[in-house]
Backbone as ProteinMPNN parsed JSONL, in Angstrom:
{"seq_chain_A": "MSGVRKPKDDNEKIKARIAIAQGKGTSLEDFIESITGVKPEEEFVQAIKNRIGLAHEQEETLDIVELIKHMEELQNQWI", "coords_chain_A": {"N_chain_A": [[0.842, -1.175, 0.0], [0.512, 2.201, -0.796], [0.563, 4.411, 1.277], [-0.806, 7.499, 2.435], [-0.388, 9.695, 5.007], [-0.559, 11.785, 7.912], [2.413, 13.068, 9.565], [3.7, 11.094, 12.295], [4.873, 12.259, 14.505], [6.722, 15.167, 15.692], [9.409, 14.72, 15.081], [9.309, 12.97, 12.886], [8.068, 14.656, 11.08], [10.042, 16.614, 10.744], [12.077, 15.073, 9.562], [10.845, 14.459, 7.127], [10.599, 17.007, 5.98], [13.312, 17.668, 5.69], [14.12, 15.724, 3.833], [12.607, 16.52, 1.607], [13.697, 19.062, 1.177], [16.2, 18.298, 0.34], [15.747, 17.496, -2.172], [14.499, 15.077, -2.515], [11.864, 14.709, -2.833], [8.868, 14.588, -4.89], [6.758, 16.133, -7.272], [3.177, 16.259, -6.991], [1.874, 16.17, -9.416], [3.814, 14.96, -11.098], [3.994, 12.491, -9.818], [1.404, 11.463, -10.163], [1.416, 11.282, -12.942], [3.355, 9.292, -13.239], [1.946, 7.102, -12.387], [-0.353, 6.969, -14.029], [0.581, 7.352, -16.604], [0.082, 9.495, -18.2], [0.138, 13.077, -18.519], [-1.412, 14.799, -15.952], [-4.487, 16.692, -15.856], [-5.098, 19.931, -14.432], [-7.452, 20.016, -12.901], [-7.81, 17.358, -12.211], [-5.571, 16.897, -10.608], [-6.182, 18.677, -8.552], [-8.485, 17.481, -7.523], [-7.402, 15.146, -6.425], [-5.719, 16.303, -4.488], [-7.68, 17.459, -2.866], [-8.947, 15.162, -1.844], [-6.864, 14.017, -0.426], [-6.537, 16.006, 1.485], [-8.992, 15.778, 2.847], [-8.693, 13.208, 3.929], [-6.597, 13.742, 5.651], [-7.816, 15.549, 7.433], [-9.676, 13.828, 8.591], [-8.035, 12.104, 9.81], [-7.203, 9.685, 8.605], [-5.611, 6.947, 6.902], [-4.601, 6.844, 3.545], [-4.682, 5.107, 0.517], [-2.813, 6.12, -1.894], [-2.099, 5.391, -4.526], [-4.139, 3.626, -5.263], [-6.282, 5.419, -5.042], [-5.67, 7.266, -7.113], [-5.841, 5.581, -9.377], [-8.543, 4.85, -9.203], [-9.823, 7.359, -9.438], [-8.998, 7.986, -12.003], [-10.329, 5.999, -13.46], [-13.0, 6.807, -12.993], [-12.934, 9.304, -14.268], [-12.46, 8.515, -16.922], [-14.853, 7.29, -17.541], [-16.508, 9.377, -18.089], [-15.67, 10.383, -20.453]], "CA_chain_A": [[0.0, 0.0, 0.0], [1.231, 3.483, -0.832], [-0.273, 5.194, 2.166], [-0.571, 8.902, 2.74], [-0.877, 10.005, 6.342], [0.215, 12.883, 8.488], [3.531, 12.558, 10.366], [3.354, 10.59, 13.621], [5.366, 13.175, 15.53], [7.533, 16.268, 15.172], [10.637, 14.163, 14.529], [8.983, 12.46, 11.561], [7.787, 15.836, 10.253], [11.34, 17.223, 10.434], [12.75, 14.195, 8.602], [10.188, 14.625, 5.834], [10.973, 18.323, 5.449], [14.715, 17.585, 5.277], [14.154, 14.94, 2.595], [12.08, 17.376, 0.538], [14.695, 20.109, 0.939], [17.333, 17.673, -0.35], [15.317, 17.114, -3.514], [14.039, 13.685, -2.549], [10.421, 14.71, -3.064], [8.402, 14.704, -6.26], [5.485, 16.85, -7.301], [2.001, 15.399, -7.118], [1.634, 16.023, -10.85], [4.748, 13.955, -11.607], [3.633, 11.205, -9.224], [0.198, 11.0, -10.86], [1.833, 10.885, -14.293], [4.066, 8.007, -13.158], [0.946, 6.051, -12.177], [-1.302, 6.9, -15.142], [1.252, 7.382, -17.893], [-0.265, 10.726, -18.912], [0.217, 14.291, -17.706], [-2.771, 15.062, -15.451], [-5.043, 18.033, -15.931], [-5.089, 20.613, -13.134], [-8.656, 19.63, -12.153], [-7.556, 16.019, -11.672], [-4.618, 17.078, -9.507], [-6.9, 19.331, -7.461], [-9.374, 16.477, -6.927], [-6.551, 14.281, -5.596], [-5.33, 17.114, -3.338], [-8.851, 17.592, -1.997], [-9.173, 13.887, -1.149], [-5.781, 13.892, 0.557], [-6.885, 16.933, 2.565], [-10.077, 15.18, 3.618], [-8.112, 12.106, 4.707], [-5.816, 14.365, 6.714], [-8.77, 16.062, 8.426], [-10.32, 12.702, 9.269], [-6.947, 11.304, 10.371], [-7.223, 8.348, 8.033], [-4.572, 6.627, 5.94], [-5.169, 6.779, 2.209], [-3.854, 4.434, -0.487], [-2.758, 7.127, -2.937], [-2.08, 4.743, -5.844], [-5.511, 3.153, -5.493], [-7.101, 6.61, -5.261], [-5.391, 7.783, -8.451], [-6.414, 4.645, -10.351], [-10.005, 4.953, -9.115], [-10.214, 8.651, -10.007], [-8.774, 7.878, -13.451], [-11.458, 5.206, -13.968], [-14.181, 7.67, -13.003], [-12.745, 10.313, -15.305], [-12.595, 7.876, -18.233], [-16.263, 6.981, -17.756], [-17.185, 10.584, -18.553], [-15.104, 10.799, -21.743]], "C_chain_A": [[0.887, 1.238, 0.0], [0.418, 4.477, -0.031], [0.171, 6.636, 2.314], [-1.176, 9.145, 4.109], [-0.068, 11.178, 6.863], [1.345, 12.288, 9.338], [3.076, 12.147, 11.766], [3.745, 11.555, 14.722], [6.221, 14.252, 14.88], [8.817, 15.767, 14.526], [10.408, 13.652, 13.105], [8.709, 13.615, 10.59], [9.097, 16.505, 9.822], [12.085, 16.387, 9.4], [12.152, 14.349, 7.205], [10.577, 15.953, 5.194], [12.423, 18.348, 4.974], [14.828, 16.832, 3.954], [13.661, 15.773, 1.414], [13.09, 18.45, 0.175], [15.906, 19.573, 0.178], [16.95, 17.171, -1.737], [14.821, 15.69, -3.633], [12.54, 13.575, -2.764], [10.115, 14.771, -4.544], [7.064, 15.435, -6.23], [4.334, 15.856, -7.448], [1.702, 15.146, -8.589], [2.528, 14.938, -11.453], [4.408, 12.568, -11.073], [2.412, 10.619, -9.924], [0.561, 10.516, -12.259], [2.568, 9.55, -14.279], [3.102, 6.84, -12.973], [0.088, 5.854, -13.423], [-0.643, 6.842, -16.511], [0.93, 8.605, -18.727], [-0.174, 11.912, -17.96], [-1.201, 14.652, -17.251], [-3.199, 16.513, -15.672], [-5.098, 18.608, -14.523], [-6.291, 20.214, -12.283], [-8.478, 18.258, -11.499], [-6.627, 16.113, -10.468], [-5.332, 17.687, -8.304], [-7.849, 18.356, -6.765], [-8.592, 15.536, -6.005], [-6.12, 15.038, -4.335], [-6.485, 17.243, -2.348], [-9.096, 16.315, -1.197], [-8.09, 13.637, -0.102], [-6.067, 14.791, 1.76], [-7.98, 16.387, 3.455], [-9.554, 14.043, 4.494], [-7.31, 12.655, 5.88], [-6.74, 14.871, 7.824], [-9.396, 14.944, 9.242], [-9.316, 11.745, 9.896], [-7.0, 9.85, 9.909], [-6.056, 8.177, 7.077], [-5.245, 6.388, 4.6], [-4.202, 6.06, 1.287], [-3.857, 5.325, -1.724], [-2.766, 6.508, -4.338], [-3.479, 4.253, -6.201], [-6.445, 4.326, -5.771], [-6.908, 7.145, -6.678], [-6.005, 6.887, -9.515], [-7.937, 4.741, -10.375], [-10.492, 6.255, -9.745], [-10.04, 8.648, -11.528], [-9.91, 7.092, -14.102], [-12.716, 6.062, -14.073], [-14.095, 8.712, -14.107], [-12.969, 9.716, -16.687], [-14.029, 7.501, -18.544], [-17.011, 8.172, -18.348], [-16.671, 11.059, -19.909], [-15.835, 10.139, -22.871]], "O_chain_A": [[1.888, 1.301, 0.714], [-0.324, 5.285, -0.589], [1.362, 6.946, 2.316], [-2.345, 8.836, 4.343], [0.982, 11.517, 6.316], [1.252, 11.143, 9.782], [2.185, 12.766, 12.349], [3.061, 11.669, 15.739], [6.419, 14.252, 13.665], [9.267, 16.329, 13.527], [11.234, 13.884, 12.221], [9.079, 13.549, 9.418], [9.239, 16.913, 8.669], [12.663, 16.936, 8.461], [12.882, 14.367, 6.214], [10.854, 16.009, 3.996], [12.732, 18.982, 3.965], [15.552, 17.259, 3.055], [14.251, 15.725, 0.334], [13.316, 18.72, -1.004], [16.562, 20.319, -0.549], [17.741, 16.498, -2.398], [14.73, 15.153, -4.737], [12.004, 12.471, -2.867], [11.012, 14.983, -5.36], [6.328, 15.347, -5.247], [4.51, 14.753, -7.967], [1.322, 14.038, -8.967], [2.061, 14.099, -12.223], [4.521, 11.579, -11.797], [2.38, 9.43, -10.241], [0.08, 9.476, -12.71], [2.422, 8.757, -15.209], [3.409, 5.713, -13.36], [-0.173, 4.722, -13.831], [-1.234, 6.342, -17.468], [1.439, 8.751, -19.838], [-0.382, 11.775, -16.754], [-2.096, 14.794, -18.084], [-2.377, 17.429, -15.673], [-5.138, 17.867, -13.542], [-6.165, 20.085, -11.065], [-8.935, 18.028, -10.38], [-6.867, 15.486, -9.436], [-5.114, 17.263, -7.169], [-7.997, 18.404, -5.543], [-9.072, 15.174, -4.931], [-6.153, 14.482, -3.237], [-6.287, 17.146, -1.136], [-9.415, 16.376, -0.009], [-8.366, 13.109, 0.975], [-5.866, 14.392, 2.907], [-7.913, 16.513, 4.678], [-9.929, 13.929, 5.661], [-7.342, 12.095, 6.976], [-6.48, 14.651, 9.007], [-9.62, 15.094, 10.444], [-9.69, 10.708, 10.445], [-6.863, 8.918, 10.702], [-5.567, 9.152, 6.506], [-6.326, 5.802, 4.53], [-3.013, 6.377, 1.279], [-4.799, 5.287, -2.515], [-3.386, 7.06, -5.247], [-3.942, 4.451, -7.324], [-7.308, 4.235, -6.644], [-7.884, 7.444, -7.365], [-6.625, 7.381, -10.457], [-8.548, 4.715, -11.443], [-11.465, 6.255, -10.5], [-10.843, 9.238, -12.25], [-10.398, 7.468, -15.168], [-13.409, 6.053, -15.091], [-15.078, 8.97, -14.801], [-13.603, 10.343, -17.536], [-14.39, 7.403, -19.717], [-18.024, 8.001, -19.026], [-17.184, 12.036, -20.455], [-15.506, 10.363, -24.035]]}, "name": "protein", "num_of_chains": 1, "seq": "MSGVRKPKDDNEKIKARIAIAQGKGTSLEDFIESITGVKPEEEFVQAIKNRIGLAHEQEETLDIVELIKHMEELQNQWI"}
């Protein structure tokens, strides 16, 4: 599972910020593209961000890869 969750503690938050500062992070757009194989539209990225935000508010873990695949399926149904 590729889970998204908030840091467990301040130490974990600091480690994450250091990793990002060292260039070990990737943009959400690039991550989505690596899963779907296509550059995502801004609306798609925003929908993923909104769902991540909701999971954060509800303190739940989210399988980001599964979410992206599911959202892609829904999007393709409307095309």
